[in-house]
mmCIF file with all atom_site columns, C-alpha atoms in Angstrom:
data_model
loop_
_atom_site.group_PDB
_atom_site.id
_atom_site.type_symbol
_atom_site.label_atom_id
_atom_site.label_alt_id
_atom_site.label_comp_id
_atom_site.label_asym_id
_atom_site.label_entity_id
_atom_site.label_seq_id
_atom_site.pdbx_PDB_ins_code
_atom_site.Cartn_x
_atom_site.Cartn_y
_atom_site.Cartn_z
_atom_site.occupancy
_atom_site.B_iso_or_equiv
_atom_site.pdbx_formal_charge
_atom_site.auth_seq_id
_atom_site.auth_comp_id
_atom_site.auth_asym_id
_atom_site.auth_atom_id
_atom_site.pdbx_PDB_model_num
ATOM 1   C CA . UNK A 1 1   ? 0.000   0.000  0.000  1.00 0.00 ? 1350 UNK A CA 1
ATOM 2   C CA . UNK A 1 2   ? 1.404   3.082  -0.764 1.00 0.00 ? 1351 UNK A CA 1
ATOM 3   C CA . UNK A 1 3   ? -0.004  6.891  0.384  1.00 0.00 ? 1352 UNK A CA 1
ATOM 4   C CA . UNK A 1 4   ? -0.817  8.896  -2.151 1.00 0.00 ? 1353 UNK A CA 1
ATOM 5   C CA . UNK A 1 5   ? 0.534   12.052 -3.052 1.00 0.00 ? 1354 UNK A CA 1
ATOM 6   C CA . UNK A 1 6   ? -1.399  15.532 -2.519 1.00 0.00 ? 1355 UNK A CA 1
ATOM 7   C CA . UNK A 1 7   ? -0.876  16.017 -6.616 1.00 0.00 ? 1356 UNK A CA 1
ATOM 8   C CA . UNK A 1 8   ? -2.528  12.862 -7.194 1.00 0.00 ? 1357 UNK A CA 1
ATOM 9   C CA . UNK A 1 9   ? -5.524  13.781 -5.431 1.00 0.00 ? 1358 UNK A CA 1
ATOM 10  C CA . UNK A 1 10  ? -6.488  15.858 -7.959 1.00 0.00 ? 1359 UNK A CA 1
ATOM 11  C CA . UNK A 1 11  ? -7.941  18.716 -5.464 1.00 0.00 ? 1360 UNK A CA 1
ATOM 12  C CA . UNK A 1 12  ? -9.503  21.608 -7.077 1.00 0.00 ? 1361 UNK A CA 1
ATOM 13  C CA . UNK A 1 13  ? -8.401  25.211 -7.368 1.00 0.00 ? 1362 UNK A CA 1
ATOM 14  C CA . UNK A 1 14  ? -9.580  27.691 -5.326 1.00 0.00 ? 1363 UNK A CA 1
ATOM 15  C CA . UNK A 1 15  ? -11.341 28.790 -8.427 1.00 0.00 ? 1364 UNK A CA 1
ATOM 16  C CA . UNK A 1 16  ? -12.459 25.722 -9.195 1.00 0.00 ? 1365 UNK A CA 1
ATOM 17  C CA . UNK A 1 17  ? -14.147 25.073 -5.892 1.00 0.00 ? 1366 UNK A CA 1
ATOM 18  C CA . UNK A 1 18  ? -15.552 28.220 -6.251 1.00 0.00 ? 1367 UNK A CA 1
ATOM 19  C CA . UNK A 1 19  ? -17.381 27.436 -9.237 1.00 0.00 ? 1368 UNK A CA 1
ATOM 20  C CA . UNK A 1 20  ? -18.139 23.901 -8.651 1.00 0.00 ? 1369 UNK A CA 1
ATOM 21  C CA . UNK A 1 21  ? -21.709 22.656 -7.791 1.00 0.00 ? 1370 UNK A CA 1
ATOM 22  C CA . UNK A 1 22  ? -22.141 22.687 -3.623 1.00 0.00 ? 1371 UNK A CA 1
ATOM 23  C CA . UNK A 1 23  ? -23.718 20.774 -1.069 1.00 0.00 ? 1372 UNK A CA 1
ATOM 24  C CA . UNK A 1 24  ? -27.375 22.313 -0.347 1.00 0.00 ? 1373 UNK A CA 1
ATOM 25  C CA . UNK A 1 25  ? -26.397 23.465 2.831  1.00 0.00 ? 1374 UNK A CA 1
ATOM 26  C CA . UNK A 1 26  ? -25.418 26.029 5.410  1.00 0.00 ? 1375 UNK A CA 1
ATOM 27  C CA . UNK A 1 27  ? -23.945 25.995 8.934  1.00 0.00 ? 1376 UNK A CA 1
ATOM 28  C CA . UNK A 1 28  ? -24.895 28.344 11.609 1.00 0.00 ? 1377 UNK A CA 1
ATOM 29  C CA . UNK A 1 29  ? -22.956 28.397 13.941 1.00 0.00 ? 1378 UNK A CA 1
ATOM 30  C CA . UNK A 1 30  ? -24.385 29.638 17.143 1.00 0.00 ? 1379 UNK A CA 1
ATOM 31  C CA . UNK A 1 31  ? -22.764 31.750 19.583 1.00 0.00 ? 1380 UNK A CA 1
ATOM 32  C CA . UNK A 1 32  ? -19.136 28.901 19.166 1.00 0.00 ? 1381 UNK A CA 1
ATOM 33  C CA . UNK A 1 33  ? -16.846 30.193 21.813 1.00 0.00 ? 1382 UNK A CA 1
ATOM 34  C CA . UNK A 1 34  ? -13.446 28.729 20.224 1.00 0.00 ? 1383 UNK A CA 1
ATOM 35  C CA . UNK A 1 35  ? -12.228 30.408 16.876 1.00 0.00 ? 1384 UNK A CA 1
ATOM 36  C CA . UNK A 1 36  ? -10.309 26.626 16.517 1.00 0.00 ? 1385 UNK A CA 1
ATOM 37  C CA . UNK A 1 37  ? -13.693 25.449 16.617 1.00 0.00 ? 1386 UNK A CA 1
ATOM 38  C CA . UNK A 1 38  ? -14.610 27.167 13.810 1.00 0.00 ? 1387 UNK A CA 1
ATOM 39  C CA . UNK A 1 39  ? -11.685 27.021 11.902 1.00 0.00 ? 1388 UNK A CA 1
ATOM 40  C CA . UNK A 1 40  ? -12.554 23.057 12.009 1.00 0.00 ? 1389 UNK A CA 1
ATOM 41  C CA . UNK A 1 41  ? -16.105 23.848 10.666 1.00 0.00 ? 1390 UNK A CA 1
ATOM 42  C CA . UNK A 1 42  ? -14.412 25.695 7.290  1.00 0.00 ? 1391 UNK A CA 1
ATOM 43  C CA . UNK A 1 43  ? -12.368 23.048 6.859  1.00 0.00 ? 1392 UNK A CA 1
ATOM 44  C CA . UNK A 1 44  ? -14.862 20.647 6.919  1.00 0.00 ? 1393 UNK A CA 1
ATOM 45  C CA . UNK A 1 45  ? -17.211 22.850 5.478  1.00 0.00 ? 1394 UNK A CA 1
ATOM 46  C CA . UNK A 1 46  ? -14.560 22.820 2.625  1.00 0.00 ? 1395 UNK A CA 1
ATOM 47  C CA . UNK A 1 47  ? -14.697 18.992 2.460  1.00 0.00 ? 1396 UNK A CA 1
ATOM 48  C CA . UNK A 1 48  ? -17.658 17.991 1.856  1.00 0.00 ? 1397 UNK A CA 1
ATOM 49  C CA . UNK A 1 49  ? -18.617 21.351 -0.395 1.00 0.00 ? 1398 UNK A CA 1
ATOM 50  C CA . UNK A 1 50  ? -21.145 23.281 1.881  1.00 0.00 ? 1399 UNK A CA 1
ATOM 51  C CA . UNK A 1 51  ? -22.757 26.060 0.494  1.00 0.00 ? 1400 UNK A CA 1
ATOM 52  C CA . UNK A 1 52  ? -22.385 28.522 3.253  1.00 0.00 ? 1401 UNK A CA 1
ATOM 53  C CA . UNK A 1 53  ? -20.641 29.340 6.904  1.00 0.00 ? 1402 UNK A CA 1
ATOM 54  C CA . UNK A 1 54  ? -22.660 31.697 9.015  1.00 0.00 ? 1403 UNK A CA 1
ATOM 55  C CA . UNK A 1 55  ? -21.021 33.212 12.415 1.00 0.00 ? 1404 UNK A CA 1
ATOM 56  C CA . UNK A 1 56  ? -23.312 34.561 14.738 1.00 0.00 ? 1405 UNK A CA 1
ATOM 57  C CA . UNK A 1 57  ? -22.901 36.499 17.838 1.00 0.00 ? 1406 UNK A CA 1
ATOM 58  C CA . UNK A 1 58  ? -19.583 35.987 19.818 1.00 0.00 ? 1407 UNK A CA 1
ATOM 59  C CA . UNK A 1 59  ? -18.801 33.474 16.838 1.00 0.00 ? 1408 UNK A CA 1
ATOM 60  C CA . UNK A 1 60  ? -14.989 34.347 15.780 1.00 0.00 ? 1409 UNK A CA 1
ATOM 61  C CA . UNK A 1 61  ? -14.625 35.301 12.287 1.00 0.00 ? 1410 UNK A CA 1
ATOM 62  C CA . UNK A 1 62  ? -11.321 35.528 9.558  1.00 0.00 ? 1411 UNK A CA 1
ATOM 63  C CA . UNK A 1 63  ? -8.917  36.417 9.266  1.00 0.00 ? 1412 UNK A CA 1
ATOM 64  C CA . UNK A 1 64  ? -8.039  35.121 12.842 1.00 0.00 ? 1413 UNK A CA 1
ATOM 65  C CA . UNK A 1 65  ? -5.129  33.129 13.212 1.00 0.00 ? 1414 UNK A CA 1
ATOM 66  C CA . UNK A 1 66  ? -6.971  30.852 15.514 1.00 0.00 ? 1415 UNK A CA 1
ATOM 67  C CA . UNK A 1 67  ? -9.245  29.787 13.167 1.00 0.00 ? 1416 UNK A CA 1
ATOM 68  C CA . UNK A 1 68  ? -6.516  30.248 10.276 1.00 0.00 ? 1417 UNK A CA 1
ATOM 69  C CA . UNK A 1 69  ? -4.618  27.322 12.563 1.00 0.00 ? 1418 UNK A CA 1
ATOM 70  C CA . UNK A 1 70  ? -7.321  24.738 11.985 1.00 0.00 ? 1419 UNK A CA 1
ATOM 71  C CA . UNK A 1 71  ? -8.911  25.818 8.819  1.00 0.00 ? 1420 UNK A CA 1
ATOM 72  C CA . UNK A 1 72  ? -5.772  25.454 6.777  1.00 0.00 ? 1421 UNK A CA 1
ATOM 73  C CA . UNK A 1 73  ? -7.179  28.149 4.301  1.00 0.00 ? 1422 UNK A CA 1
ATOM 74  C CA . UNK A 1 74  ? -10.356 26.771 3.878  1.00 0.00 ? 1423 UNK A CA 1
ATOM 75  C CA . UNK A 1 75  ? -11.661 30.685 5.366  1.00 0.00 ? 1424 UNK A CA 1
ATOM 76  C CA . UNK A 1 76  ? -10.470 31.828 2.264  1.00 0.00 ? 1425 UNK A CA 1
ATOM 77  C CA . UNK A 1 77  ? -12.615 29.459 -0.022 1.00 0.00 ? 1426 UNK A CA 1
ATOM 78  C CA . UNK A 1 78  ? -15.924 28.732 1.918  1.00 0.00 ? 1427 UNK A CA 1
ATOM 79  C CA . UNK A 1 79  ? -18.344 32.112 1.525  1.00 0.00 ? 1428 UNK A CA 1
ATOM 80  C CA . UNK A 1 80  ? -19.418 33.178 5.113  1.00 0.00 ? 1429 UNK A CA 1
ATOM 81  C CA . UNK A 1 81  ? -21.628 35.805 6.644  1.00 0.00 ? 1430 UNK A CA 1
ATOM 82  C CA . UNK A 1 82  ? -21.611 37.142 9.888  1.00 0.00 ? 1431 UNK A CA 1
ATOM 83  C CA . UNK A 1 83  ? -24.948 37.893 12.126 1.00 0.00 ? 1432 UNK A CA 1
ATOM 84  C CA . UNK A 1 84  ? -24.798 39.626 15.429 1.00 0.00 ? 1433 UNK A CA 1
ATOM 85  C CA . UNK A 1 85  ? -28.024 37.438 16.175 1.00 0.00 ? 1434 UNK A CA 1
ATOM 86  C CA . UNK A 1 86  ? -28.749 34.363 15.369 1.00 0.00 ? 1435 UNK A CA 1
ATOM 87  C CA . UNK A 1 87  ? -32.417 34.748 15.682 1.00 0.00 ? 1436 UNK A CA 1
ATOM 88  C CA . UNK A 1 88  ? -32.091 37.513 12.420 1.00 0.00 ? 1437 UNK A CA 1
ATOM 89  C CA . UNK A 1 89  ? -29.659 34.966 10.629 1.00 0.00 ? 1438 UNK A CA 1
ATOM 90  C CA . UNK A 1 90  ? -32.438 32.154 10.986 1.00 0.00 ? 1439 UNK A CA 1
ATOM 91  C CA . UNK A 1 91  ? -35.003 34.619 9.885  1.00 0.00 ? 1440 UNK A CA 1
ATOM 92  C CA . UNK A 1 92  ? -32.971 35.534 6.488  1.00 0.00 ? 1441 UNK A CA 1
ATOM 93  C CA . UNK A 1 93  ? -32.528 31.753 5.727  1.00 0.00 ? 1442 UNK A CA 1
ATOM 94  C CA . UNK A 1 94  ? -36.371 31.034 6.470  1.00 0.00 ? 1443 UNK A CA 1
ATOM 95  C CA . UNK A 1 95  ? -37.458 33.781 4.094  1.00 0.00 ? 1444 UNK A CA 1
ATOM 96  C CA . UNK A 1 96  ? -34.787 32.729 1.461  1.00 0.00 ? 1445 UNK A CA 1
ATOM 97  C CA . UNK A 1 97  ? -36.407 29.585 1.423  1.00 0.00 ? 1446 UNK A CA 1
ATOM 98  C CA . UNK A 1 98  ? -34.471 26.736 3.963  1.00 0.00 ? 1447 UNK A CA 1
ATOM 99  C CA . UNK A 1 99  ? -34.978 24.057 6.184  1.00 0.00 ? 1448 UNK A CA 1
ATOM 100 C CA . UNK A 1 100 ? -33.951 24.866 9.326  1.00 0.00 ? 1449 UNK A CA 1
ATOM 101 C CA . UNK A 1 101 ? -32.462 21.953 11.712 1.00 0.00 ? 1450 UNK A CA 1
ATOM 102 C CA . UNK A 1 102 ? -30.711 22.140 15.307 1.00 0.00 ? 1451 UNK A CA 1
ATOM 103 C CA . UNK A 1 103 ? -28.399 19.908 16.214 1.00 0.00 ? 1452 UNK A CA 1
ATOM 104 C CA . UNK A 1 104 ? -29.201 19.306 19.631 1.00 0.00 ? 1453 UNK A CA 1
ATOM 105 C CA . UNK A 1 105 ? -30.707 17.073 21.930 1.00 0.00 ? 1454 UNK A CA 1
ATOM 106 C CA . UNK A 1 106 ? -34.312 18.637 22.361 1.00 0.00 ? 1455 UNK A CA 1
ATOM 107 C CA . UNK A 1 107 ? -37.723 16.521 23.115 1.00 0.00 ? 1456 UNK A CA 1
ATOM 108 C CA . UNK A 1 108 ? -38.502 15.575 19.419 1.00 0.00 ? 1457 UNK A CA 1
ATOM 109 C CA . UNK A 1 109 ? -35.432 15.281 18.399 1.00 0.00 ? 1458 UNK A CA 1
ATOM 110 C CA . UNK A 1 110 ? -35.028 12.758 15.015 1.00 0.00 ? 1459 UNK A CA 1
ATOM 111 C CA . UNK A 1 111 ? -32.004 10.806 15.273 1.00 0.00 ? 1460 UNK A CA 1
ATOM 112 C CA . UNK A 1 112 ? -28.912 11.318 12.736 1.00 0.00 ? 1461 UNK A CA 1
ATOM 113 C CA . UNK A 1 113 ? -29.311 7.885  11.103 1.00 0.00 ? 1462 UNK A CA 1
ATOM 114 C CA . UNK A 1 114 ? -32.944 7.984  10.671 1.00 0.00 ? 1463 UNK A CA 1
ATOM 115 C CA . UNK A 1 115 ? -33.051 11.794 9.374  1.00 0.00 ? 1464 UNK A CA 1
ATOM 116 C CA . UNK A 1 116 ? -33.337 11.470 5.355  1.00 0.00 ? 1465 UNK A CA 1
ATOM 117 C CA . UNK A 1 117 ? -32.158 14.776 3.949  1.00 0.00 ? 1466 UNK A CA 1
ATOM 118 C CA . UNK A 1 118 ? -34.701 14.985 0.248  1.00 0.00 ? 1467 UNK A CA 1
ATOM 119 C CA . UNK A 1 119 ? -32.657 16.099 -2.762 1.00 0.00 ? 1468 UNK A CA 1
ATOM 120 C CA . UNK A 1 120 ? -33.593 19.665 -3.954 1.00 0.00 ? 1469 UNK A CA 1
ATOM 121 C CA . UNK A 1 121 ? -34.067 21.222 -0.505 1.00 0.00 ? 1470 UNK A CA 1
ATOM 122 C CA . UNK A 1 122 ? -32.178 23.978 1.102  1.00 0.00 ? 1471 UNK A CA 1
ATOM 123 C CA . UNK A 1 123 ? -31.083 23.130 5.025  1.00 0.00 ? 1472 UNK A CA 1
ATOM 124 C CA . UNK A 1 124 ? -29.494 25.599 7.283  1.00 0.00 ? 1473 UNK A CA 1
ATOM 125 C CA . UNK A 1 125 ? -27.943 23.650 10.522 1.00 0.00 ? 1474 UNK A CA 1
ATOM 126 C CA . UNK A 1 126 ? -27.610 25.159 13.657 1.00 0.00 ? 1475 UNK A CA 1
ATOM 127 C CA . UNK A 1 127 ? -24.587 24.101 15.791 1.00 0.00 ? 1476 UNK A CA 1
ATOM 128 C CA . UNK A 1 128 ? -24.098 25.512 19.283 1.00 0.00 ? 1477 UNK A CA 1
ATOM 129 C CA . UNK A 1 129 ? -22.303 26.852 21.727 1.00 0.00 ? 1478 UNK A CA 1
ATOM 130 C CA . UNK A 1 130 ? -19.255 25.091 23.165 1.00 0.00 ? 1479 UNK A CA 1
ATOM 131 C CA . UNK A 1 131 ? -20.853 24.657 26.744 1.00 0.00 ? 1480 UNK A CA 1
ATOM 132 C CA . UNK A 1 132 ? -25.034 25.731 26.406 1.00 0.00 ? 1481 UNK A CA 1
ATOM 133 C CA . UNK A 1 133 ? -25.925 24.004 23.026 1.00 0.00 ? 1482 UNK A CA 1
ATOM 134 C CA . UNK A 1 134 ? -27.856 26.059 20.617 1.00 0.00 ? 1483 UNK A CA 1
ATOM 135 C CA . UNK A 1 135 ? -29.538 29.004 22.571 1.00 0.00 ? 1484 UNK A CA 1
ATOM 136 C CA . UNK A 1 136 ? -33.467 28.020 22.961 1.00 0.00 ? 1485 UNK A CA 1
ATOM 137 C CA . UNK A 1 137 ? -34.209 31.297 21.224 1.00 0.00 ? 1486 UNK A CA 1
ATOM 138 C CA . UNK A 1 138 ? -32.793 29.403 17.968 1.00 0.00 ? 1487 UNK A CA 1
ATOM 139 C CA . UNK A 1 139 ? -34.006 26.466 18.372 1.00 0.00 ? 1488 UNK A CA 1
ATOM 140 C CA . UNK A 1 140 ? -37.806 28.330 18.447 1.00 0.00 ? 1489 UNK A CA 1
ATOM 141 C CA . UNK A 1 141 ? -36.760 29.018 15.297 1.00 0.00 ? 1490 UNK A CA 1
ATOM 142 C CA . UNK A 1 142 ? -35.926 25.688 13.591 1.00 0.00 ? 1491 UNK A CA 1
ATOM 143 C CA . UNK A 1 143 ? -38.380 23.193 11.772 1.00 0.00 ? 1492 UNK A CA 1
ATOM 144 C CA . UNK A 1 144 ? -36.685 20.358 13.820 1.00 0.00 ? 1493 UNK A CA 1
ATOM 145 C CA . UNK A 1 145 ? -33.812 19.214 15.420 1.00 0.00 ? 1494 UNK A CA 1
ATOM 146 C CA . UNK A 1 146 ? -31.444 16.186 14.958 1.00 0.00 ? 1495 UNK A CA 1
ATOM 147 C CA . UNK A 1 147 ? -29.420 14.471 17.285 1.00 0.00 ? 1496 UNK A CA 1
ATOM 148 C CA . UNK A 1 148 ? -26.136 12.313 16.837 1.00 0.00 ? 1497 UNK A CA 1
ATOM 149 C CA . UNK A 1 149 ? -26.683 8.611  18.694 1.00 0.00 ? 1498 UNK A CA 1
ATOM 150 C CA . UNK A 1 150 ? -24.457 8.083  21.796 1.00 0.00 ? 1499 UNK A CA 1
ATOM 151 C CA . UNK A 1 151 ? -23.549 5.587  23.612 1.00 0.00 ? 1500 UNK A CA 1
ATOM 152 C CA . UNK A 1 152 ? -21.260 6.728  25.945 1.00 0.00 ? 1501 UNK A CA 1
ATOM 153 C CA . UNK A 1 153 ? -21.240 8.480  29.522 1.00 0.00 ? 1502 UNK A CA 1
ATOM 154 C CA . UNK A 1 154 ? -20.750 12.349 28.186 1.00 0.00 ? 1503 UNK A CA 1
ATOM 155 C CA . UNK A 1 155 ? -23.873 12.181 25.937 1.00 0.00 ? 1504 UNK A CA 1
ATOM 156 C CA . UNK A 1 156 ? -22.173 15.311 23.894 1.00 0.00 ? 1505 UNK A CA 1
ATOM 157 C CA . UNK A 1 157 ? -18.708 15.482 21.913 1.00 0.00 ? 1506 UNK A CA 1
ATOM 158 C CA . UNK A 1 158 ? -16.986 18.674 20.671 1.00 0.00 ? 1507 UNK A CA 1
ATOM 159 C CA . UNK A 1 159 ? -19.146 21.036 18.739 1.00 0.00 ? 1508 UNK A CA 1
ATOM 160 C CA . UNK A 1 160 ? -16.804 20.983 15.206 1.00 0.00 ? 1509 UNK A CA 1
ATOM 161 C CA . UNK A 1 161 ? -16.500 16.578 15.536 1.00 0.00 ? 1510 UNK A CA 1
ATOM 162 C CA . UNK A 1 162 ? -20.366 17.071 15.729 1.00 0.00 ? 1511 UNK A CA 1
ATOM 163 C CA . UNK A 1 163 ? -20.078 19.288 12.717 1.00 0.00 ? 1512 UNK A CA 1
ATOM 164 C CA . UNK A 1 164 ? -17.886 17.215 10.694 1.00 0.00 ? 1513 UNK A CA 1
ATOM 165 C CA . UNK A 1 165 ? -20.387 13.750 11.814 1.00 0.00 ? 1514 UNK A CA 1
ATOM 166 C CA . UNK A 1 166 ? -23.760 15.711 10.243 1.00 0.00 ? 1515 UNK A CA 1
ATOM 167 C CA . UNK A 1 167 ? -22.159 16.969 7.495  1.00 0.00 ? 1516 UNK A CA 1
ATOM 168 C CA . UNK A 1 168 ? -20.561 13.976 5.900  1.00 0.00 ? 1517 UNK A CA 1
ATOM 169 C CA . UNK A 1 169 ? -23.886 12.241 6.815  1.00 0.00 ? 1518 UNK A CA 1
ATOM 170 C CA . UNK A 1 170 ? -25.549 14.805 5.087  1.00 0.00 ? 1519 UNK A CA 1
ATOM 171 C CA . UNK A 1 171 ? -23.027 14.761 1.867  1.00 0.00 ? 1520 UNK A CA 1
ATOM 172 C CA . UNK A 1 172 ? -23.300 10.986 1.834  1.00 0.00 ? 1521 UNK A CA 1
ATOM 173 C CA . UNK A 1 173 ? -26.889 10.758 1.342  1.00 0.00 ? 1522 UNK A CA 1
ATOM 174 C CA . UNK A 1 174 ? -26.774 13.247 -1.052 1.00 0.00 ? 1523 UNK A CA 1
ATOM 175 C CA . UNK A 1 175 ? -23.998 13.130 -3.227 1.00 0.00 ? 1524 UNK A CA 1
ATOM 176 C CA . UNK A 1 176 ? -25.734 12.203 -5.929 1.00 0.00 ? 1525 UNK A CA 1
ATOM 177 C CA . UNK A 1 177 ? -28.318 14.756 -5.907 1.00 0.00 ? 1526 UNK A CA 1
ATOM 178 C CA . UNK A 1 178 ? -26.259 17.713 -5.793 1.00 0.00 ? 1527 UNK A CA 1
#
């Protein structure tokens, strides 16, 4: 077995990612205390092709080397908007037409595996803060709420892990319809 080499990869441009066709989807992030946190979330963001970072409230945002540290440039070639609420970010992706899920444990809550994201629909996906979740002001807001399966003690694991376990569940399911 032998590794292969960045080159051979065949990554695209900056440009290229740019104009490529994008994952239905944007994060909202929620009041995320760590700006390594959210450097994770562009990078991973950046894998799997989301549409969209939003930062709201005390959310860091670029250029910050913190997030620079963990993003690996990937704040340079995910778009991202910054809202000083999240209640008026949620209410700009309602009225431009998305889904809006929190990913949270909350009474109702569908669970990751069983959630079926339908091709041609527009999700916004509210991660929260580092040690309160997503505020209950924004989940209010949402049309649901999805929750990871656990099996441990902790019943929680880091906000951007979380990010990266929705969103490749998400680009799995629809990779083909994007």
């Amino acid at each position: 077995m032998r590794k292969i080499t960045n080159e051979e990869l065949g990554r695209p441009s900056a440009e290229e990612f740019a104009a490529m066709e994008k994952m239905p989807v944007t994060v909202v992030l929620d009041n995320v205390r760590s700006a390594q946190n959210v450097g994770a979330f562009f990078r991973t963001a950046d894998a799997f092709a989301a549409e969209h970072i939003v930062l709201c409230g005390i959310t860091a945002v670029p250029p910050s080397r913190d997030i620079h540290k963990t993003a690996l440039g990937a704040e340079l070639t995910v778009p991202w908007s910054h809202y000083a609420t999240t209640g008026e970010c949620l209410a700009r992706l309602r009225a431009g037409g998305c889904e809006i899920y929190a990913v949270e444990q909350v009474e109702g809550a569908v669970m990751l595996d069983a959630f079926r994201p339908r091709p041609g629909v527009k999700y916004a996906l509210v991660f929260g803060n580092e040690v309160d979740g997503v505020g209950q002001e924004a989940v209010d807001m949402c049309d649901g709420a999805i929750e990871i399966p656990q099996s441990g003690t902790k019943h929680s694991i880091n906000v951007s892990v979380a990010g990266g376990v929705v969103l490749w569940n998400f680009f799995s399911r629809l990779r083909g319809g994007f």
